[in-house]
């Protein structure tokens, strides 16, 4: 298998049993070892606001997070929580979703986020 995706459907932070299952999955993957590169990314809705920080912290308590995928980022939300997050939890943002199709997910560009926060047009 080239890639394994595990989707908690957004229920992870408020369900202790799911957090324990995620920890167990992580332990099994670690024991299997191998020479593959391992990444654990959390998908955060840009509309979540400050609650995103607590979700990320809870997720990080269970597993080491190597990246963030930010979804539903459009001109109406600013994703300002990312400024606070960058000070508390230095986790790289890998991708940003601007719509609902797979083609709407693009590599993260800091200028897009910063322009949304300060209110200028995105590049």
Coordinates of N, CA, C and O in Angstrom, one line a residue:
X1 N 0.9 -1.2 0.0 CA 0.0 0.0 0.0 C 0.9 1.2 0.0 O 1.8 1.3 0.8
X2 N 0.6 2.1 -0.9 CA 1.4 3.4 -1.0 C 1.0 4.4 0.0 O 1.8 5.2 0.5
X3 N -0.3 4.4 0.4 CA -0.8 5.5 1.2 C -1.9 4.9 2.1 O -2.8 4.1 1.6
X4 N -2.0 5.3 3.3 CA -3.1 5.0 4.2 C -3.7 6.2 4.7 O -3.0 7.1 5.2
X5 N -5.0 6.4 4.4 CA -5.8 7.5 4.9 C -6.7 7.1 6.0 O -7.5 6.1 5.8
X6 N -6.7 7.8 7.1 CA -7.7 7.5 8.2 C -8.4 8.7 8.5 O -7.9 9.8 8.8
X7 N -9.7 8.7 8.3 CA -10.6 9.8 8.4 C -11.5 9.7 9.7 O -12.2 8.7 9.8
X8 N -11.3 10.6 10.6 CA -12.1 10.5 11.8 C -13.4 11.3 11.7 O -14.2 11.4 12.6
X9 N -13.7 11.9 10.5 CA -14.9 12.6 10.2 C -15.2 13.7 11.2 O -16.3 14.0 11.5
X10 N -14.2 14.3 11.7 CA -14.3 15.5 12.6 C -14.8 15.2 14.0 O -15.1 16.1 14.8
X11 N -14.9 13.9 14.3 CA -15.4 13.6 15.7 C -14.3 13.4 16.7 O -14.6 13.1 17.8
X12 N -13.1 13.4 16.3 CA -12.0 13.1 17.2 C -11.9 13.9 18.4 O -11.8 13.4 19.5
X13 N -11.9 15.2 18.4 CA -11.6 16.0 19.6 C -12.6 15.8 20.7 O -12.2 15.9 21.9
X14 N -13.8 15.4 20.4 CA -14.8 15.3 21.5 C -15.2 13.9 21.8 O -16.1 13.6 22.4
X15 N -14.3 12.9 21.3 CA -14.7 11.5 21.6 C -13.4 10.8 22.1 O -12.5 10.4 21.3
X16 N -13.3 10.5 23.4 CA -12.2 9.9 24.0 C -11.9 8.5 23.4 O -10.7 8.2 23.1
X17 N -12.9 7.7 23.0 CA -12.7 6.4 22.5 C -12.0 6.5 21.1 O -11.2 5.7 20.8
X18 N -12.4 7.5 20.3 CA -11.8 7.7 19.0 C -10.3 8.1 19.1 O -9.4 7.7 18.4
X19 N -10.0 8.9 20.1 CA -8.7 9.3 20.4 C -7.8 8.1 20.7 O -6.7 8.0 20.2
X20 N -8.3 7.3 21.6 CA -7.6 6.1 22.0 C -7.4 5.1 20.8 O -6.3 4.5 20.6
X21 N -8.4 5.0 19.9 CA -8.2 4.2 18.7 C -7.2 4.8 17.8 O -6.4 4.0 17.2
X22 N -7.1 6.1 17.7 CA -6.1 6.7 16.8 C -4.7 6.4 17.4 O -3.8 6.1 16.7
X23 N -4.6 6.5 18.7 CA -3.3 6.2 19.3 C -2.9 4.8 19.1 O -1.7 4.5 18.8
X24 N -3.9 3.9 19.1 CA -3.6 2.5 18.9 C -3.1 2.3 17.4 O -2.2 1.5 17.2
X25 N -3.8 2.9 16.5 CA -3.4 2.8 15.1 C -2.0 3.3 14.9 O -1.2 2.7 14.2
X26 N -1.7 4.4 15.5 CA -0.4 5.0 15.4 C 0.7 4.0 15.9 O 1.8 3.9 15.3
X27 N 0.4 3.4 17.1 CA 1.3 2.4 17.6 C 1.6 1.2 16.7 O 2.7 0.8 16.5
X28 N 0.5 0.7 16.1 CA 0.6 -0.4 15.2 C 1.5 0.0 14.0 O 2.3 -0.8 13.5
X29 N 1.2 1.2 13.4 CA 2.0 1.6 12.3 C 3.5 1.8 12.6 O 4.4 1.4 11.9
X30 N 3.7 2.3 13.8 CA 5.1 2.5 14.3 C 5.8 1.1 14.4 O 7.0 1.0 14.1
X31 N 5.1 0.1 15.0 CA 5.7 -1.2 15.2 C 6.0 -1.8 13.8 O 7.0 -2.6 13.7
X32 N 5.2 -1.6 12.8 CA 5.4 -2.2 11.5 C 6.6 -1.6 10.9 O 7.3 -2.3 10.1
X33 N 7.0 -0.4 11.3 CA 8.2 0.2 10.9 C 8.2 0.4 9.4 O 7.2 0.7 8.7
X34 N 9.4 0.2 8.8 CA 9.5 0.3 7.3 C 10.3 1.6 7.0 O 10.7 2.3 7.9
X35 N 10.5 1.8 5.8 CA 11.3 2.9 5.3 C 10.5 4.0 4.7 O 11.0 4.9 4.1
X36 N 9.2 3.9 4.9 CA 8.3 5.0 4.4 C 8.3 6.2 5.2 O 8.6 6.2 6.4
X37 N 8.0 7.3 4.6 CA 7.9 8.6 5.3 C 6.5 8.6 5.8 O 5.5 8.3 5.1
X38 N 6.4 9.0 7.1 CA 5.1 9.1 7.7 C 4.6 10.5 8.0 O 5.4 11.3 8.5
X39 N 3.4 10.8 7.7 CA 2.9 12.1 7.9 C 1.5 12.0 8.6 O 0.7 11.1 8.3
X40 N 1.2 12.8 9.5 CA -0.1 12.9 10.1 C -0.6 14.3 10.0 O 0.0 15.2 10.6
X41 N -1.6 14.5 9.2 CA -2.2 15.8 8.9 C -3.5 15.9 9.5 O -4.3 15.0 9.5
X42 N -3.8 17.1 10.0 CA -5.2 17.4 10.5 C -5.9 18.3 9.5 O -5.2 19.2 9.0
X43 N -7.1 18.0 9.3 CA -7.9 18.9 8.4 C -8.8 19.8 9.2 O -9.5 19.3 10.1
X44 N -8.6 21.1 9.0 CA -9.3 22.1 9.8 C -10.2 23.0 8.9 O -9.7 23.5 7.9
X45 N -11.4 23.2 9.3 CA -12.3 24.1 8.6 C -11.9 25.5 8.9 O -11.9 25.8 10.1
X46 N -11.6 26.3 7.9 CA -11.2 27.7 8.2 C -12.3 28.5 8.9 O -12.0 29.5 9.6
X47 N -13.5 28.0 8.9 CA -14.6 28.7 9.6 C -14.7 28.4 11.0 O -15.5 29.0 11.8
X48 N -13.9 27.5 11.5 CA -14.0 27.0 12.9 C -13.6 28.1 13.9 O -14.0 28.1 15.0
X49 N -12.7 29.0 13.4 CA -12.2 30.1 14.3 C -11.3 29.6 15.4 O -10.6 28.6 15.2
X50 N -11.4 30.2 16.6 CA -10.5 29.9 17.7 C -10.6 28.5 18.2 O -9.7 28.0 18.8
X51 N -11.8 27.9 18.0 CA -12.0 26.5 18.4 C -11.0 25.6 17.7 O -10.7 24.5 18.2
X52 N -10.5 26.0 16.5 CA -9.5 25.1 15.8 C -8.3 24.9 16.6 O -7.7 23.8 16.5
X53 N -7.9 25.9 17.4 CA -6.7 25.7 18.2 C -6.8 24.6 19.2 O -6.0 23.8 19.4
X54 N -8.0 24.6 19.9 CA -8.2 23.5 20.9 C -8.3 22.1 20.2 O -7.8 21.1 20.7
X55 N -8.9 22.1 19.0 CA -9.0 20.8 18.3 C -7.6 20.3 17.9 O -7.3 19.1 18.1
X56 N -6.8 21.2 17.4 CA -5.4 20.9 17.1 C -4.6 20.4 18.3 O -3.9 19.4 18.2
X57 N -4.8 21.1 19.4 CA -4.1 20.7 20.6 C -4.5 19.3 21.1 O -3.7 18.5 21.5
X58 N -5.8 19.0 21.0 CA -6.3 17.7 21.4 C -5.8 16.6 20.5 O -5.4 15.5 20.9
X59 N -5.8 16.9 19.2 CA -5.3 15.9 18.2 C -3.8 15.7 18.4 O -3.3 14.5 18.4
X60 N -3.1 16.8 18.7 CA -1.6 16.7 18.9 C -1.3 15.9 20.2 O -0.2 15.3 20.3
X61 N -2.2 15.9 21.2 CA -1.9 15.1 22.4 C -1.9 13.6 22.1 O -1.3 12.8 22.7
X62 N -2.7 13.2 21.0 CA -2.9 11.8 20.7 C -1.7 11.4 19.7 O -1.2 10.3 19.9
X63 N -1.4 12.2 18.7 CA -0.4 11.9 17.7 C 0.4 13.1 17.4 O -0.1 14.2 17.5
X64 N 1.5 12.9 16.8 CA 2.4 14.0 16.4 C 1.8 14.5 15.0 O 1.7 13.7 14.1
X65 N 1.5 15.7 14.9 CA 1.0 16.3 13.7 C 2.1 16.9 12.9 O 2.9 17.7 13.4
X66 N 2.2 16.5 11.6 CA 3.2 17.0 10.8 C 2.7 18.0 9.7 O 3.5 18.6 9.0
X67 N 1.4 18.3 9.8 CA 0.9 19.3 8.8 C -0.6 19.6 9.0 O -1.3 18.8 9.7
X68 N -1.0 20.7 8.4 CA -2.5 21.1 8.5 C -3.0 21.2 7.1 O -2.3 21.8 6.2
X69 N -4.2 20.8 6.8 CA -4.9 21.1 5.6 C -6.0 22.0 6.0 O -6.9 21.6 6.8
X70 N -6.1 23.2 5.5 CA -7.1 24.2 5.8 C -8.1 24.2 4.7 O -7.8 24.4 3.5
X71 N -9.4 23.9 5.1 CA -10.5 23.8 4.1 C -11.4 25.0 4.3 O -11.4 25.7 5.3
X72 N -12.2 25.1 3.3 CA -13.3 26.2 3.2 C -12.7 27.6 3.4 O -13.3 28.4 4.0
X73 N -11.5 27.8 2.9 CA -10.9 29.1 2.9 C -11.3 29.9 1.7 O -10.9 29.5 0.6
X74 N -12.1 30.9 1.9 CA -12.5 31.8 0.8 C -12.5 33.2 1.2 O -11.9 33.5 2.3
X75 N -13.0 34.1 0.5 CA -12.9 35.5 0.8 C -13.7 36.0 2.0 O -13.4 37.0 2.5
X76 N -14.6 35.1 2.5 CA -15.4 35.6 3.6 C -14.8 35.3 5.0 O -15.2 36.0 5.9
X77 N -13.9 34.4 5.1 CA -13.3 34.1 6.4 C -11.9 34.5 6.3 O -11.2 34.5 5.2
X78 N -11.3 34.8 7.4 CA -9.9 35.3 7.5 C -8.9 34.3 8.0 O -7.8 34.5 7.9
X79 N -9.4 33.3 8.7 CA -8.6 32.3 9.3 C -7.5 32.9 10.2 O -6.4 32.5 10.3
X80 N -7.9 33.9 11.0 CA -7.1 34.7 11.9 C -6.5 33.8 13.0 O -5.4 34.1 13.5
X81 N -7.2 32.7 13.3 CA -6.6 31.8 14.3 C -5.3 31.3 14.0 O -4.5 30.9 14.8
X82 N -4.9 31.3 12.7 CA -3.6 30.8 12.3 C -2.5 31.6 12.9 O -1.4 31.1 13.1
X83 N -2.7 32.9 13.1 CA -1.7 33.8 13.7 C -1.4 33.3 15.1 O -0.2 33.1 15.5
X84 N -2.4 33.1 15.9 CA -2.3 32.6 17.3 C -1.7 31.2 17.3 O -0.8 30.9 18.1
X85 N -2.1 30.4 16.3 CA -1.6 29.0 16.3 C -0.1 29.0 16.0 O 0.6 28.2 16.5
X86 N 0.3 29.8 15.1 CA 1.7 29.8 14.7 C 2.6 30.2 15.9 O 3.8 29.7 15.9
X87 N 2.1 30.9 16.9 CA 2.9 31.2 18.0 C 2.9 30.0 19.0 O 3.9 29.8 19.7
X88 N 1.8 29.3 19.1 CA 1.6 28.3 20.1 C 2.1 26.9 19.6 O 2.7 26.1 20.3
X89 N 1.7 26.6 18.4 CA 2.0 25.2 17.8 C 2.6 25.4 16.4 O 1.8 25.6 15.4
X90 N 3.9 25.4 16.2 CA 4.5 25.6 14.9 C 4.3 24.4 14.0 O 5.2 23.6 13.8
X91 N 3.1 24.3 13.5 CA 2.8 23.1 12.6 C 2.6 23.7 11.2 O 1.8 24.6 11.0
X92 N 3.3 23.2 10.2 CA 3.2 23.8 8.8 C 1.8 23.5 8.2 O 1.2 22.4 8.4
X93 N 1.3 24.5 7.5 CA 0.1 24.3 6.7 C 0.5 23.8 5.3 O 1.4 24.4 4.7
X94 N 0.0 22.7 4.9 CA 0.4 22.0 3.7 C -0.4 22.4 2.5 O 0.1 22.6 1.4
X95 N -1.8 22.4 2.7 CA -2.7 22.7 1.6 C -3.8 23.5 2.1 O -4.1 23.6 3.3
X96 N -4.4 24.2 1.1 CA -5.6 25.1 1.4 C -6.7 24.7 0.4 O -6.4 24.7 -0.8
X97 N -7.9 24.5 0.9 CA -9.0 24.2 0.0 C -9.9 25.5 -0.1 O -10.3 26.1 0.8
X98 N -10.1 25.8 -1.4 CA -10.9 27.0 -1.7 C -12.3 26.6 -2.2 O -13.1 27.5 -2.5
X99 N -12.6 25.4 -2.3 CA -13.9 25.0 -2.8 C -14.2 23.5 -2.4 O -13.6 23.0 -1.5
X100 N -15.1 22.9 -3.2 CA -15.5 21.5 -2.8 C -14.9 20.4 -3.7 O -15.1 19.3 -3.4
X101 N -14.2 20.8 -4.8 CA -13.7 19.8 -5.7 C -12.2 19.6 -5.4 O -11.5 20.5 -4.8
X102 N -11.7 18.4 -5.8 CA -10.3 18.1 -5.5 C -9.3 19.1 -6.1 O -8.3 19.5 -5.6
X103 N -9.7 19.7 -7.3 CA -8.9 20.7 -7.9 C -8.9 22.0 -7.2 O -8.1 22.9 -7.5
X104 N -9.8 22.2 -6.2 CA -9.8 23.4 -5.4 C -8.8 23.4 -4.2 O -8.7 24.3 -3.5
X105 N -8.1 22.3 -4.1 CA -7.1 22.2 -3.0 C -5.8 22.5 -3.6 O -5.4 21.8 -4.6
X106 N -5.1 23.5 -3.1 CA -3.8 23.9 -3.6 C -2.8 23.9 -2.6 O -3.1 23.9 -1.4
X107 N -1.5 23.9 -3.0 CA -0.4 24.1 -2.1 C -0.6 25.4 -1.3 O -1.1 26.4 -1.8
X108 N -0.2 25.3 0.0 CA -0.3 26.5 0.8 C 0.6 27.6 0.3 O 1.8 27.4 0.0
X109 N 0.1 28.8 0.3 CA 0.8 30.0 0.0 C 0.6 31.0 1.1 O -0.6 31.5 1.2
X110 N 1.6 31.4 1.9 CA 1.3 32.3 3.0 C 0.7 33.6 2.5 O 0.0 34.3 3.3
X111 N 1.0 34.1 1.3 CA 0.4 35.3 0.9 C -1.1 35.3 0.8 O -1.8 36.3 1.0
X112 N -1.7 34.1 0.5 CA -3.1 34.0 0.4 C -3.7 34.3 1.8 O -4.7 35.0 1.9
X113 N -3.2 33.6 2.8 CA -3.7 33.8 4.1 C -3.5 35.2 4.6 O -4.4 35.8 5.1
X114 N -2.3 35.7 4.4 CA -2.0 37.1 5.0 C -2.8 38.1 4.3 O -3.3 39.1 4.9
X115 N -3.1 38.0 3.0 CA -3.9 38.9 2.3 C -5.4 38.9 2.8 O -6.1 39.9 2.9
X116 N -5.8 37.7 3.2 CA -7.2 37.6 3.7 C -7.3 38.2 5.1 O -8.3 38.8 5.4
X117 N -6.2 38.1 5.9 CA -6.2 38.6 7.2 C -6.2 40.2 7.2 O -6.9 40.8 8.0
X118 N -5.3 40.7 6.4 CA -5.2 42.2 6.3 C -6.2 42.8 5.4 O -6.3 44.1 5.3
X119 N -6.9 42.0 4.6 CA -8.0 42.6 3.8 C -7.6 43.1 2.4 O -8.3 43.9 1.8
X120 N -6.5 42.6 1.9 CA -6.1 42.9 0.5 C -6.5 41.8 -0.4 O -6.8 40.7 0.0
X121 N -6.5 42.1 -1.7 CA -6.8 41.0 -2.7 C -5.7 40.0 -2.6 O -4.6 40.3 -2.5
X122 N -6.2 38.7 -2.8 CA -5.2 37.6 -2.8 C -4.4 37.6 -4.1 O -5.0 38.1 -5.1
X123 N -3.2 37.2 -4.1 CA -2.4 37.2 -5.4 C -2.9 36.3 -6.4 O -3.6 35.4 -6.2

